[in-house]
Amino acid sequence: MPMLQISTNIAKEKITEEFNLNLSDVLANTLNKPIGYCAVHIMPDQLMSFGGTFEPCAMVTLMSIGRLGVEENKKHSKAIMCELEKLGIPPNRIYIFFQDAHPYEVGYNETTFAEILATNT
């Protein structure tokens, strides 16, 4: 159910499958969600500027059903930005947008998480 979407001007060749999978681990740990539901989508090679320059930057969206909030988002922000720093993107060139979705707004496996969560409780 958590989805991390990253648009960046970093070249595709610098982003490994290992980096992507590591972000899945970070996502699962920081949100305390099963890794089997975590999705990471990295869009490299984007034409992007930040602060009037084309230096490395990223625009990130983190969508989750719950586990987002004033204090939680500080923890998520730090964890995600620490990983993106490994690509050479400084934290002051990253925006993260947090989206707290309702279970009925997220479809999966021919239904929604509203139904999945209702049958698991």
PDB file of C-alpha atoms in Angstrom:
ATOM      1  CA  MET A   1       0.000   0.000   0.000  1.00  0.00           C
ATOM      2  CA  PRO A   2       2.813   2.521   0.536  1.00  0.00           C
ATOM      3  CA  MET A   3       4.109   3.967  -2.702  1.00  0.00           C
ATOM      4  CA  LEU A   4       7.259   6.032  -3.037  1.00  0.00           C
ATOM      5  CA  GLN A   5       7.562   7.890  -6.324  1.00  0.00           C
ATOM      6  CA  ILE A   6      10.779   9.767  -7.103  1.00  0.00           C
ATOM      7  CA  SER A   7      11.429  12.048 -10.056  1.00  0.00           C
ATOM      8  CA  THR A   8      15.071  13.061 -10.363  1.00  0.00           C
ATOM      9  CA  ASN A   9      17.559  14.464 -12.829  1.00  0.00           C
ATOM     10  CA  ILE A  10      20.111  11.824 -11.789  1.00  0.00           C
ATOM     11  CA  ALA A  11      21.138   9.561 -14.684  1.00  0.00           C
ATOM     12  CA  LYS A  12      19.553   6.106 -14.857  1.00  0.00           C
ATOM     13  CA  GLU A  13      23.005   4.481 -14.927  1.00  0.00           C
ATOM     14  CA  LYS A  14      23.682   5.771 -11.391  1.00  0.00           C
ATOM     15  CA  ILE A  15      20.549   4.181  -9.920  1.00  0.00           C
ATOM     16  CA  THR A  16      20.922   0.463  -9.299  1.00  0.00           C
ATOM     17  CA  GLU A  17      18.312  -2.194  -8.637  1.00  0.00           C
ATOM     18  CA  GLU A  18      19.948  -2.588  -5.227  1.00  0.00           C
ATOM     19  CA  PHE A  19      19.293   1.092  -4.488  1.00  0.00           C
ATOM     20  CA  ASN A  20      15.636   0.664  -5.452  1.00  0.00           C
ATOM     21  CA  LEU A  21      15.229  -2.431  -3.274  1.00  0.00           C
ATOM     22  CA  ASN A  22      16.974  -0.686  -0.384  1.00  0.00           C
ATOM     23  CA  LEU A  23      14.397   2.098  -0.639  1.00  0.00           C
ATOM     24  CA  SER A  24      11.701  -0.582  -0.306  1.00  0.00           C
ATOM     25  CA  ASP A  25      13.312  -1.682   2.963  1.00  0.00           C
ATOM     26  CA  VAL A  26      13.521   1.906   4.186  1.00  0.00           C
ATOM     27  CA  LEU A  27       9.873   2.448   3.276  1.00  0.00           C
ATOM     28  CA  ALA A  28       8.734  -0.707   5.067  1.00  0.00           C
ATOM     29  CA  ASN A  29      10.767   0.127   8.171  1.00  0.00           C
ATOM     30  CA  THR A  30       9.898   3.799   8.505  1.00  0.00           C
ATOM     31  CA  LEU A  31       6.171   3.154   7.933  1.00  0.00           C
ATOM     32  CA  ASN A  32       6.102  -0.171   9.789  1.00  0.00           C
ATOM     33  CA  LYS A  33       4.294  -1.783   6.844  1.00  0.00           C
ATOM     34  CA  PRO A  34       4.842  -5.198   5.195  1.00  0.00           C
ATOM     35  CA  ILE A  35       7.494  -4.959   2.490  1.00  0.00           C
ATOM     36  CA  GLY A  36       5.281  -7.119   0.281  1.00  0.00           C
ATOM     37  CA  TYR A  37       2.963  -4.136  -0.168  1.00  0.00           C
ATOM     38  CA  CYS A  38       5.684  -1.478  -0.646  1.00  0.00           C
ATOM     39  CA  ALA A  39       6.194  -0.031  -4.127  1.00  0.00           C
ATOM     40  CA  VAL A  40       9.055   2.206  -5.282  1.00  0.00           C
ATOM     41  CA  HIS A  41       8.961   3.994  -8.636  1.00  0.00           C
ATOM     42  CA  ILE A  42      12.072   5.952  -9.628  1.00  0.00           C
ATOM     43  CA  MET A  43      11.948   8.169 -12.699  1.00  0.00           C
ATOM     44  CA  PRO A  44      15.545   9.150 -13.556  1.00  0.00           C
ATOM     45  CA  ASP A  45      16.882  11.411 -16.320  1.00  0.00           C
ATOM     46  CA  GLN A  46      14.160  14.023 -15.809  1.00  0.00           C
ATOM     47  CA  LEU A  47      14.618  17.576 -17.052  1.00  0.00           C
ATOM     48  CA  MET A  48      14.438  19.259 -13.653  1.00  0.00           C
ATOM     49  CA  SER A  49      15.643  22.420 -12.017  1.00  0.00           C
ATOM     50  CA  PHE A  50      15.536  23.434  -8.376  1.00  0.00           C
ATOM     51  CA  GLY A  51      16.437  26.858  -7.069  1.00  0.00           C
ATOM     52  CA  GLY A  52      17.311  28.054 -10.546  1.00  0.00           C
ATOM     53  CA  THR A  53      19.953  25.394 -11.289  1.00  0.00           C
ATOM     54  CA  PHE A  54      20.127  21.954 -12.849  1.00  0.00           C
ATOM     55  CA  GLU A  55      22.230  20.487 -10.031  1.00  0.00           C
ATOM     56  CA  PRO A  56      21.003  17.109  -8.693  1.00  0.00           C
ATOM     57  CA  CYS A  57      17.504  17.354  -7.260  1.00  0.00           C
ATOM     58  CA  ALA A  58      14.398  15.260  -6.633  1.00  0.00           C
ATOM     59  CA  MET A  59      10.645  15.608  -6.238  1.00  0.00           C
ATOM     60  CA  VAL A  60       9.224  12.798  -4.123  1.00  0.00           C
ATOM     61  CA  THR A  61       5.706  11.642  -3.318  1.00  0.00           C
ATOM     62  CA  LEU A  62       5.056   9.255  -0.444  1.00  0.00           C
ATOM     63  CA  MET A  63       1.547   7.809  -0.395  1.00  0.00           C
ATOM     64  CA  SER A  64       0.435   5.606   2.458  1.00  0.00           C
ATOM     65  CA  ILE A  65      -2.736   4.455   4.129  1.00  0.00           C
ATOM     66  CA  GLY A  66      -2.079   5.894   7.550  1.00  0.00           C
ATOM     67  CA  ARG A  67       1.211   6.250   9.397  1.00  0.00           C
ATOM     68  CA  LEU A  68       1.621   9.807   8.095  1.00  0.00           C
ATOM     69  CA  GLY A  69       1.341  12.892  10.262  1.00  0.00           C
ATOM     70  CA  VAL A  70       3.150  15.872  11.725  1.00  0.00           C
ATOM     71  CA  GLU A  71       5.755  13.914  13.704  1.00  0.00           C
ATOM     72  CA  GLU A  72       5.816  10.783  11.543  1.00  0.00           C
ATOM     73  CA  ASN A  73       6.591  12.766   8.385  1.00  0.00           C
ATOM     74  CA  LYS A  74       9.746  14.201   9.960  1.00  0.00           C
ATOM     75  CA  LYS A  75      11.014  10.645  10.456  1.00  0.00           C
ATOM     76  CA  HIS A  76       9.998   9.599   6.936  1.00  0.00           C
ATOM     77  CA  SER A  77      11.573  12.719   5.443  1.00  0.00           C
ATOM     78  CA  LYS A  78      14.905  12.068   7.144  1.00  0.00           C
ATOM     79  CA  ALA A  79      14.972   8.386   6.153  1.00  0.00           C
ATOM     80  CA  ILE A  80      14.167   9.070   2.494  1.00  0.00           C
ATOM     81  CA  MET A  81      16.532  12.012   2.191  1.00  0.00           C
ATOM     82  CA  CYS A  82      19.396  10.024   3.747  1.00  0.00           C
ATOM     83  CA  GLU A  83      18.966   7.443   0.989  1.00  0.00           C
ATOM     84  CA  LEU A  84      18.766  10.043  -1.778  1.00  0.00           C
ATOM     85  CA  GLU A  85      21.972  11.632  -0.488  1.00  0.00           C
ATOM     86  CA  LYS A  86      23.714   8.410  -1.563  1.00  0.00           C
ATOM     87  CA  LEU A  87      22.911   9.453  -5.147  1.00  0.00           C
ATOM     88  CA  GLY A  88      24.478  12.860  -4.568  1.00  0.00           C
ATOM     89  CA  ILE A  89      21.219  14.733  -4.012  1.00  0.00           C
ATOM     90  CA  PRO A  90      21.514  17.082  -1.031  1.00  0.00           C
ATOM     91  CA  PRO A  91      18.474  17.337   1.281  1.00  0.00           C
ATOM     92  CA  ASN A  92      18.062  21.027   0.463  1.00  0.00           C
ATOM     93  CA  ARG A  93      17.303  20.045  -3.155  1.00  0.00           C
ATOM     94  CA  ILE A  94      14.514  17.574  -2.379  1.00  0.00           C
ATOM     95  CA  TYR A  95      10.818  18.145  -1.828  1.00  0.00           C
ATOM     96  CA  ILE A  96       8.689  15.348  -0.394  1.00  0.00           C
ATOM     97  CA  PHE A  97       4.909  15.449  -0.717  1.00  0.00           C
ATOM     98  CA  PHE A  98       3.015  13.248   1.751  1.00  0.00           C
ATOM     99  CA  GLN A  99      -0.365  11.799   0.777  1.00  0.00           C
ATOM    100  CA  ASP A 100      -2.432   9.999   3.402  1.00  0.00           C
ATOM    101  CA  ALA A 101      -4.879   7.860   1.416  1.00  0.00           C
ATOM    102  CA  HIS A 102      -8.107   6.294   2.618  1.00  0.00           C
ATOM    103  CA  PRO A 103      -8.225   2.499   2.208  1.00  0.00           C
ATOM    104  CA  TYR A 104     -11.035   2.780  -0.354  1.00  0.00           C
ATOM    105  CA  GLU A 105      -8.820   5.032  -2.508  1.00  0.00           C
ATOM    106  CA  VAL A 106      -6.167   2.365  -3.123  1.00  0.00           C
ATOM    107  CA  GLY A 107      -6.921  -0.581  -5.392  1.00  0.00           C
ATOM    108  CA  TYR A 108      -5.045  -3.873  -5.256  1.00  0.00           C
ATOM    109  CA  ASN A 109      -5.658  -7.432  -6.432  1.00  0.00           C
ATOM    110  CA  GLU A 110      -9.085  -6.693  -7.973  1.00  0.00           C
ATOM    111  CA  THR A 111     -10.419  -4.885  -4.886  1.00  0.00           C
ATOM    112  CA  THR A 112      -9.461  -2.051  -2.556  1.00  0.00           C
ATOM    113  CA  PHE A 113      -7.610  -1.990   0.721  1.00  0.00           C
ATOM    114  CA  ALA A 114     -10.884  -1.147   2.455  1.00  0.00           C
ATOM    115  CA  GLU A 115     -12.065  -4.686   1.711  1.00  0.00           C
ATOM    116  CA  ILE A 116      -8.651  -6.265   2.368  1.00  0.00           C
ATOM    117  CA  LEU A 117      -8.279  -4.584   5.751  1.00  0.00           C
ATOM    118  CA  ALA A 118     -11.880  -5.409   6.715  1.00  0.00           C
ATOM    119  CA  THR A 119     -11.338  -9.122   6.064  1.00  0.00           C
ATOM    120  CA  ASN A 120      -8.023  -9.160   7.980  1.00  0.00           C
ATOM    121  CA  THR A 121      -9.475  -7.772  11.213  1.00  0.00           C
TER     122      THR A 121
END
